[in-house]
Structure formats: structure tokens, C-alpha cells
XYZ file of C-alpha atoms in Angstrom:
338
model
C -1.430 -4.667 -18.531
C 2.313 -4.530 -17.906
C 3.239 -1.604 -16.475
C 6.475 -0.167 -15.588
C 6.341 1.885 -11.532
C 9.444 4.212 -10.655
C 10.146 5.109 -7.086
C 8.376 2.057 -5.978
C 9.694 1.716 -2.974
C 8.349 5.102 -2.211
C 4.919 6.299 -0.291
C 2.858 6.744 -2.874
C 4.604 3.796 -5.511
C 4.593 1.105 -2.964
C 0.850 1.949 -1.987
C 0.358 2.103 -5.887
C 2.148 -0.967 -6.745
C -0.269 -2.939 -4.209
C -3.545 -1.919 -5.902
C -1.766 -2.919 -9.409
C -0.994 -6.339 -8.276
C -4.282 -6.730 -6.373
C -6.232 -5.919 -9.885
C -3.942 -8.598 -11.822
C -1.568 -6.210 -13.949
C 1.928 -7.564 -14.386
C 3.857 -4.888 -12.625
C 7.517 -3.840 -12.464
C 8.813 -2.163 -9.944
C 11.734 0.219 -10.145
C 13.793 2.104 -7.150
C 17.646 3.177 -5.865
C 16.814 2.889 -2.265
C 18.629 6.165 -1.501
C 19.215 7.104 1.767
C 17.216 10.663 1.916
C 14.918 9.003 4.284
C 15.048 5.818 6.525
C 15.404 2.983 3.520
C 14.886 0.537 6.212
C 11.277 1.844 5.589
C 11.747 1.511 1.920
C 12.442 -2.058 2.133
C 9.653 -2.705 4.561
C 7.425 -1.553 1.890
C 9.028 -3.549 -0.911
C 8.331 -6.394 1.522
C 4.723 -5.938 1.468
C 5.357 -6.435 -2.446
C 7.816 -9.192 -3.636
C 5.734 -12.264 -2.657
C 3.770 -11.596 -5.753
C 4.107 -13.471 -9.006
C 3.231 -10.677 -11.074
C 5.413 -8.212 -9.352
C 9.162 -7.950 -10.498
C 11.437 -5.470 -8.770
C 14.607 -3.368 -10.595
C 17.186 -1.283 -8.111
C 17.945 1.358 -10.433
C 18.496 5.246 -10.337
C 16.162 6.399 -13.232
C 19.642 9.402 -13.462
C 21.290 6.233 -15.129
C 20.887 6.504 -19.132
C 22.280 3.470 -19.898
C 20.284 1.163 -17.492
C 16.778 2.929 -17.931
C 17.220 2.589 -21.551
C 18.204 -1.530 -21.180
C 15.064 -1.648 -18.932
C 13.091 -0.055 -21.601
C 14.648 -2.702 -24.667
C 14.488 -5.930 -22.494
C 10.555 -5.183 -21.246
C 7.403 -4.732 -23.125
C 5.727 -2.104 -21.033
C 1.890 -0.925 -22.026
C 1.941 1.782 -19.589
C 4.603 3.802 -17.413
C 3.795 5.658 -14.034
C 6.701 7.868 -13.115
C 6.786 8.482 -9.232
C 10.714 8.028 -8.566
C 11.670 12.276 -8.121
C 13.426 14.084 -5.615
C 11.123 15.288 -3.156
C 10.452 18.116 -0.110
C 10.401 21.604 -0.758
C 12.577 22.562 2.075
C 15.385 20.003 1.111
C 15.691 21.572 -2.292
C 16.877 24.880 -0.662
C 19.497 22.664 1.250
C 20.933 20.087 -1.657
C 19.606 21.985 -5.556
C 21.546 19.454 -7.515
C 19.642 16.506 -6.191
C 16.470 17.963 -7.448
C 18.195 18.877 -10.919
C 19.309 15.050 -11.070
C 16.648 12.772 -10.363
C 13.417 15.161 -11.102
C 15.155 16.556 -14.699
C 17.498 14.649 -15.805
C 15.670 11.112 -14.443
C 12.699 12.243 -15.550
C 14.071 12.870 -18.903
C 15.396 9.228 -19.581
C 11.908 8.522 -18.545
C 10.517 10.265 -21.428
C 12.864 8.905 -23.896
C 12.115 5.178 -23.191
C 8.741 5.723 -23.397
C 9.161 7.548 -26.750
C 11.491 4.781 -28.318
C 9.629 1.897 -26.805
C 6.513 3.888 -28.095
C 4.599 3.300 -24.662
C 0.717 3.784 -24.634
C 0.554 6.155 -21.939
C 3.426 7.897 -19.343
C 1.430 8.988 -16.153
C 3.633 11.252 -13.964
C 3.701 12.835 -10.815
C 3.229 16.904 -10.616
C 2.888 18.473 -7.390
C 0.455 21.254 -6.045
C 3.684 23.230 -5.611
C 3.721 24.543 -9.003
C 1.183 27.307 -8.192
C 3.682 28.572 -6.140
C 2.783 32.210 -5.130
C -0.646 31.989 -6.542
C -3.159 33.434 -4.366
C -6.496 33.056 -5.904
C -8.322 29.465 -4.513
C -8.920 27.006 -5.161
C -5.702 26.224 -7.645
C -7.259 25.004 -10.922
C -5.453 23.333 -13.850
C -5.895 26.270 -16.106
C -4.311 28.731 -13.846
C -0.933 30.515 -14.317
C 2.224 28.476 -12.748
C 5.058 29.948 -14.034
C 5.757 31.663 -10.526
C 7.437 28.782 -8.768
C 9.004 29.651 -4.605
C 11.150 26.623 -4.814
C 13.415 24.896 -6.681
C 11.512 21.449 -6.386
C 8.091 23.413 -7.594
C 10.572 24.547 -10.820
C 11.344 20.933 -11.691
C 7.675 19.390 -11.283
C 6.931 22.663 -13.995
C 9.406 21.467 -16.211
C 8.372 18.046 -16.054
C 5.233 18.851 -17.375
C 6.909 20.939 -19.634
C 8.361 18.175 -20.890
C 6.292 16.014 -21.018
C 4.230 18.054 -23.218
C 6.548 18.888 -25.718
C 6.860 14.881 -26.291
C 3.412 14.435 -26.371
C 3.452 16.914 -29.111
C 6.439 15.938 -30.929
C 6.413 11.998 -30.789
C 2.051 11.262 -30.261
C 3.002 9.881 -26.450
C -0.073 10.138 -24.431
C 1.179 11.644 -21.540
C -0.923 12.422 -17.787
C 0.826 14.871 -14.828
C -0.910 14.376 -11.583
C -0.164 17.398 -9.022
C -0.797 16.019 -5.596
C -1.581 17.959 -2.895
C -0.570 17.056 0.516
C -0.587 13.894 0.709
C -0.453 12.086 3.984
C -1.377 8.366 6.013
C 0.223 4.782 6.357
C 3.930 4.219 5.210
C 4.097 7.809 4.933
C 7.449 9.699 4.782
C 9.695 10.190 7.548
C 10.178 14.049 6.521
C 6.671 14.762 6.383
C 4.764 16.849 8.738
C 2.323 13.793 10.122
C 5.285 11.699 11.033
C 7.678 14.689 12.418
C 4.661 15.835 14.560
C 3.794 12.083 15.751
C 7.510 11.285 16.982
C 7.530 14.523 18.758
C 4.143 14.054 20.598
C 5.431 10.542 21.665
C 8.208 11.565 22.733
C 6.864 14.811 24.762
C 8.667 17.305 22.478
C 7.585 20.558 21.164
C 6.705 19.883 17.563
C 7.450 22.903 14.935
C 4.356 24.755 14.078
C 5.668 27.258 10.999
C 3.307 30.470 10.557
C 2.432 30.119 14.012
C -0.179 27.614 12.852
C -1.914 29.910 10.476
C -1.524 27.079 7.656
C -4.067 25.490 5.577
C -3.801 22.621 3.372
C -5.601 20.269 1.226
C -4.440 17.163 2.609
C -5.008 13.863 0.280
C -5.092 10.785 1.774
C -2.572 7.935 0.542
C -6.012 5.649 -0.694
C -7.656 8.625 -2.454
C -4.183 9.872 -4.463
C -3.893 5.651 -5.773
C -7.322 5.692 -6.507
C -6.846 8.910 -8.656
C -3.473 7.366 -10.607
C -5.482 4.091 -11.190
C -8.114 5.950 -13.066
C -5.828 8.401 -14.978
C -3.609 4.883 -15.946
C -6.391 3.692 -17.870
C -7.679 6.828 -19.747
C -4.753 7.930 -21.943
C -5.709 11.454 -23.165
C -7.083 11.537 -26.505
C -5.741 13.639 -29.797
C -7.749 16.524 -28.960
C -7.460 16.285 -25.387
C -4.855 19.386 -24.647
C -7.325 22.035 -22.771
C -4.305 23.749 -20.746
C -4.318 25.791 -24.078
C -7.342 25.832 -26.306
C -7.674 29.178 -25.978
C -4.150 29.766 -27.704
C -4.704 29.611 -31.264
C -1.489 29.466 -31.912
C -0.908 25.699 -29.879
C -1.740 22.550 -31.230
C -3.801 19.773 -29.533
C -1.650 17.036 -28.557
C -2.207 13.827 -26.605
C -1.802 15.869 -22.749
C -3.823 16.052 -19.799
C -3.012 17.892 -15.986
C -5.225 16.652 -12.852
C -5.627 17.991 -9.284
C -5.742 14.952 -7.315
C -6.553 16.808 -3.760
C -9.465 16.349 -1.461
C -10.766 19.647 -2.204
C -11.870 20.169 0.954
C -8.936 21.989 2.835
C -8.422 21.850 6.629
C -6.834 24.621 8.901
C -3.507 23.428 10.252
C -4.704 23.672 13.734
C -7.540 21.010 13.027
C -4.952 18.541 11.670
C -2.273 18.440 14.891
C -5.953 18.225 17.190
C -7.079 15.696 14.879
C -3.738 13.317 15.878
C -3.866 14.752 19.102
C -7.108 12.954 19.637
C -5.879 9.974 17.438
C -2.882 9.735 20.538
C -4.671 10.520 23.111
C -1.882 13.355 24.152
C -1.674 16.859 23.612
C 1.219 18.220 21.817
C 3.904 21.049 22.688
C 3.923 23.789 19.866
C 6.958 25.789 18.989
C 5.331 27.887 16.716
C 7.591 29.682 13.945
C 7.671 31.810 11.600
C 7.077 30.896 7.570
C 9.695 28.844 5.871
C 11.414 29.818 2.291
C 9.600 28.099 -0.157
C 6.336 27.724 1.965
C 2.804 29.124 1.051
C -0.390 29.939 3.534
C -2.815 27.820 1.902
C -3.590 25.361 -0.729
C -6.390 24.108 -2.186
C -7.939 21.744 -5.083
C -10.111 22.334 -7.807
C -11.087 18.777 -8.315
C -13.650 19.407 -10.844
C -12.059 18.393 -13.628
C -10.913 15.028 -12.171
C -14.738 14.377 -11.401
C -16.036 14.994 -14.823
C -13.122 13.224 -16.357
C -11.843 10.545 -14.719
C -15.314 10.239 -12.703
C -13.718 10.287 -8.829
C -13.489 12.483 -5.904
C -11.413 12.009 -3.140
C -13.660 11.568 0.152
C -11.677 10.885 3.228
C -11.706 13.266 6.021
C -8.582 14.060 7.878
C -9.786 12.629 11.291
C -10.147 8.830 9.576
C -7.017 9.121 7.620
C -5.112 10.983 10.860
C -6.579 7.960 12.937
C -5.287 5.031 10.230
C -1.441 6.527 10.298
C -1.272 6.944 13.985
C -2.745 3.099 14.251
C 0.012 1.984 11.365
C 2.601 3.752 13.477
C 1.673 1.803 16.447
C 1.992 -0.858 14.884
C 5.293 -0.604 12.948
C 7.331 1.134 15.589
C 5.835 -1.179 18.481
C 4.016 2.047 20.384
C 1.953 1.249 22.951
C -0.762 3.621 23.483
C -1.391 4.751 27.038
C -5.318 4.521 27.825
């Protein structure tokens, strides 16, 4: 297949990108190398990448009408995975109209190749932080989310939003993804792995919010590709759109939402003492109080991914903790004391 990856320069598109080639599809990659995190990193990842025939690279900001649209009438794309979005919940407190740009308005010029290019399928990336203030576990696809804490849980909504209202409209099979917590190699500077990490290394205190009394459903990088893979190849069906057949009143279109998690969440605690063994070094906690935007605890209902798609995530936090720290070392030239 030829298939079309935004934000794959990213953690999760470059990791993506690398199974697509590997399996033989014809891939193009598409990114604007902004600067919200190290893009030195970005470009180490796109190195990883552009040695392969079947891999074709694009810098482009998806916010850019004109160019997504020339992308879209100069390819012949089967299949589009749409990873390129603003992300971190805490950052959209700090800079809104970054979030409004990229995740809305990108997202929409996303949609509207696909619908006049008339793509198979458009698979997308949700995020666990739609359930927002939901407290009943674990999260399942069916539940309520229209209780969003943060701007950047707002704009994952919408896309699906969206995206369903085209699948409705204009017949394009479309597939949101919300990700929960995902974490390991080439990970993101902003996240909690790599923020904790540098500050063990480097024998400062590392910021522990709710005083550590966190839990999350952390995904490993290997099991969230794994997941995309399977939902690229099964474009929902005509009569797939179970978010609402129990509304009379909706019509089926061609729509499907997945948990990808590994529905097996871990206390906070567990995590930092799973890289603290990984580093041989204990860490310093400042421990904090809860952050706007935050929640207590997360978890995945995964069964609908397993009967549909036919996967479940299975690694454990201490052998995906273990695999960053050991990429780390490697890429930043750390040397670990015995």
C-alpha cells in the first residue's frame, strides 16, 4: 500500500514509519520539524528512515491548505495515518492557539484531502485524555467524553468529531486511536520518562505531582505501532458505527474508536522504582501537588481492540522502562556506573 504518515518525525510516526517500510508499503512521510521539543531528536529519527527506497519524506505543516492539498493531487495515497497534532496537556494551558492550529485546523485539511482524493481509510490519533473527569474505570469507548480538563483533550474530541461527521457525509472510512500513556525509545523530551531520567542522572529532585498518588496505563511505543498497524488494514465497515447504536436517531456510518492501552495500569510509584532499578540510582522526589488539566488515574478497556482488531498490548513497564533507559545510554553517551 501507499500510505501517507503525518508527524513522522514524531515518537510514535517515526516508530510507525519503520514497521511500514519493514513490511514493504511505499510510505510517505510528512513533518514541520517545529521546535516544541529538541528537533535535533526529530532528525535523528528521520535518520533512522531516509535510507529506504520506499520511504519519501515531505517538510510540511499539515496548518498549510495549500500544500496539504498539492500533496494530496500529486500522490496516490491508499491509506492516511494522521499523527502530526499538537501535543502535552500542560503546554496547552501555556500556548491555546497552538493546539487550535495544528490539532483543528491541520487536522481539518487532513480530512479534506482524504475526502477529495477519496482515500480508503484515514486512521487518526485520539488520546485517553478525552475522558477527562471521568471517574468510573476502566475508560471504555462507549463512555461519555464530553467533559474534557484541557484544552488539548477538547481538540482530540473534536477530531473525532470530525472525523465522524465525514465519515457520514462523504463514505470515508475513518479509525481514532486514543492512546494512553505512551512511553520507551525515542520518546519525547517533555514526557515524564525522559524528565525523570535527566534528573536522576543528574542527581536532581525529579517532580512527583499528587505526591505520587498517580496511576496510569502506560503503553509501550511497540504495543501502540502494533495497534495502528492492525487498525490500518481493517477500514470499518458500513455498519460499523457502535459509539451510537443505541441512538435511533444516528445513522451507521463507516467509524470506529479504539483504546490502544495496556490495560493493565501501574501505580506511579512502581514506574520511577522501575527506572530506578533500570539506573541503578535512586531518585530525589519533590513531590507536588496536582496539575490543571491532570487526572488520578487512567485506565484501558482494551476489549474491544481484542475482539476486533485481534491484539493486546503485553509489555510490562519494567521491560519497556529497562529498553528506554538502555536507548538513552546509548544516544546521549551515558555511562552507567556499576
Amino acid at each position: 500500500m501507499n500510505i501517507l504518515v503525518t508527524g513522522a518525525a514524531g515518537f510514535i510516526g517515526a516508530a510507525l514509519c519503520r514497521v511500514l517500510i519493514d513490511r514493504g508499503d511505499q510510505v510517505a512521510g510528512v513533518d514541520d520539524l517545529n521546535a516544541y521539543y529538541d528537533v535535533n531528536l526529530k532528525k535523528a529519527r528521520l535518520e533512522e528512515l531516509t535510507g529506504a527506497p520506499n520511504f519519501l519524506f515531505h517538510e510540511l505543516d499539515i496548518c498549510n491548505r495549500t500544500e496539504v492539498s498539492d500533496l494530496f493531487s500529486s500522490s496516490d495515497f491508499d491509506r492516511v495515518v494522521n499523527l502530526a497534532a499538537q501535543a502535552g496537556v500542560r503546554y496547552s494551558i501555556e500556548n491555546p492557539s497552538a493546539y487550535i492550529d495544528t490539532n483543528l485546523v491541520g487536522f481539518g485539511n487532513i480530512l479534506e484531502g482524504c475526502r477529495h482524493q477519496k482515500i480508503d481509510h484515514l486512521v487518526y490519533a485520539s488520546s485517553s485524555s478525552v475522558y477527562g473527569s471521568n471517574i468510573k474505570l476502566p475508560f471504555s469507548e462507549t463512555d461519555n467524553v464530553d467533559h474534557p480538563i484541557s484544552l488539548y483533550a477538547a481538540t482530540k474530541k473534536a477530531n473525532e468529531l470530525m472525523a465522524h461527521a465525514y465519515a457520514d457525509l462523504y463514505q470515508l472510512p475513518t479509525t481514532g486511536l486514543r492512546f494512553f500513556t505512551v512511553y520507551g525509545p525515542w520518546g519525547r523530551p517533555d514526557m515524564a520518562l525522559f524528565k525523570f531520567t535527566k534528573g536522576i542522572l543528574d542527581n536532581k529532585p525529579i517532580p512527583v505531582y499528587n505526591r505520587g498518588e498517580m496511576v496510569r496505563d502506560f503503553t509501550y511505543i511497540d504495543d501502540i505501532v502494533e495497534g495502528v498497524v492492525r487498525a490500518i488494514d481493517r477500514p470499518p465497515l458500513l455498519d460499523s458505527d457502535d459509539e451510537n447504536k443505541d441512538c435511533s436517531a444516528v445513522r451507521t456510518t463507516p467509524y470506529k474508536i479504539y483504546n490502544i492501552g495496556n490495560g493493565h495500569p501501574v501505580p506511579l510509584m512502581r514506574y520511577i522504582q522501575a527506572l530506578e532499578n533500570a539506573l541503578g540510582k535512586k531518585a530525589q522526589l519533590e513531590l507536588l501537588p496536582m496539575q490543571p488539566g491532570d487526572v488520578r488515574a487512567t485506565e484501558a478497556d482494551v476489549s474491544r481492540l481484542v475482539s476486533d482488531l485481534g491484539y493486546r498490548p503485553q509489555i510490562d513497564v519494567e521491560t519497556g522502562v529497562a529498553r528506554f533507559v538502555e536507548w538513552y545510554c546509548d544516544y546521549y553517551g551515558v555511562q552507567l556506573s556499576d
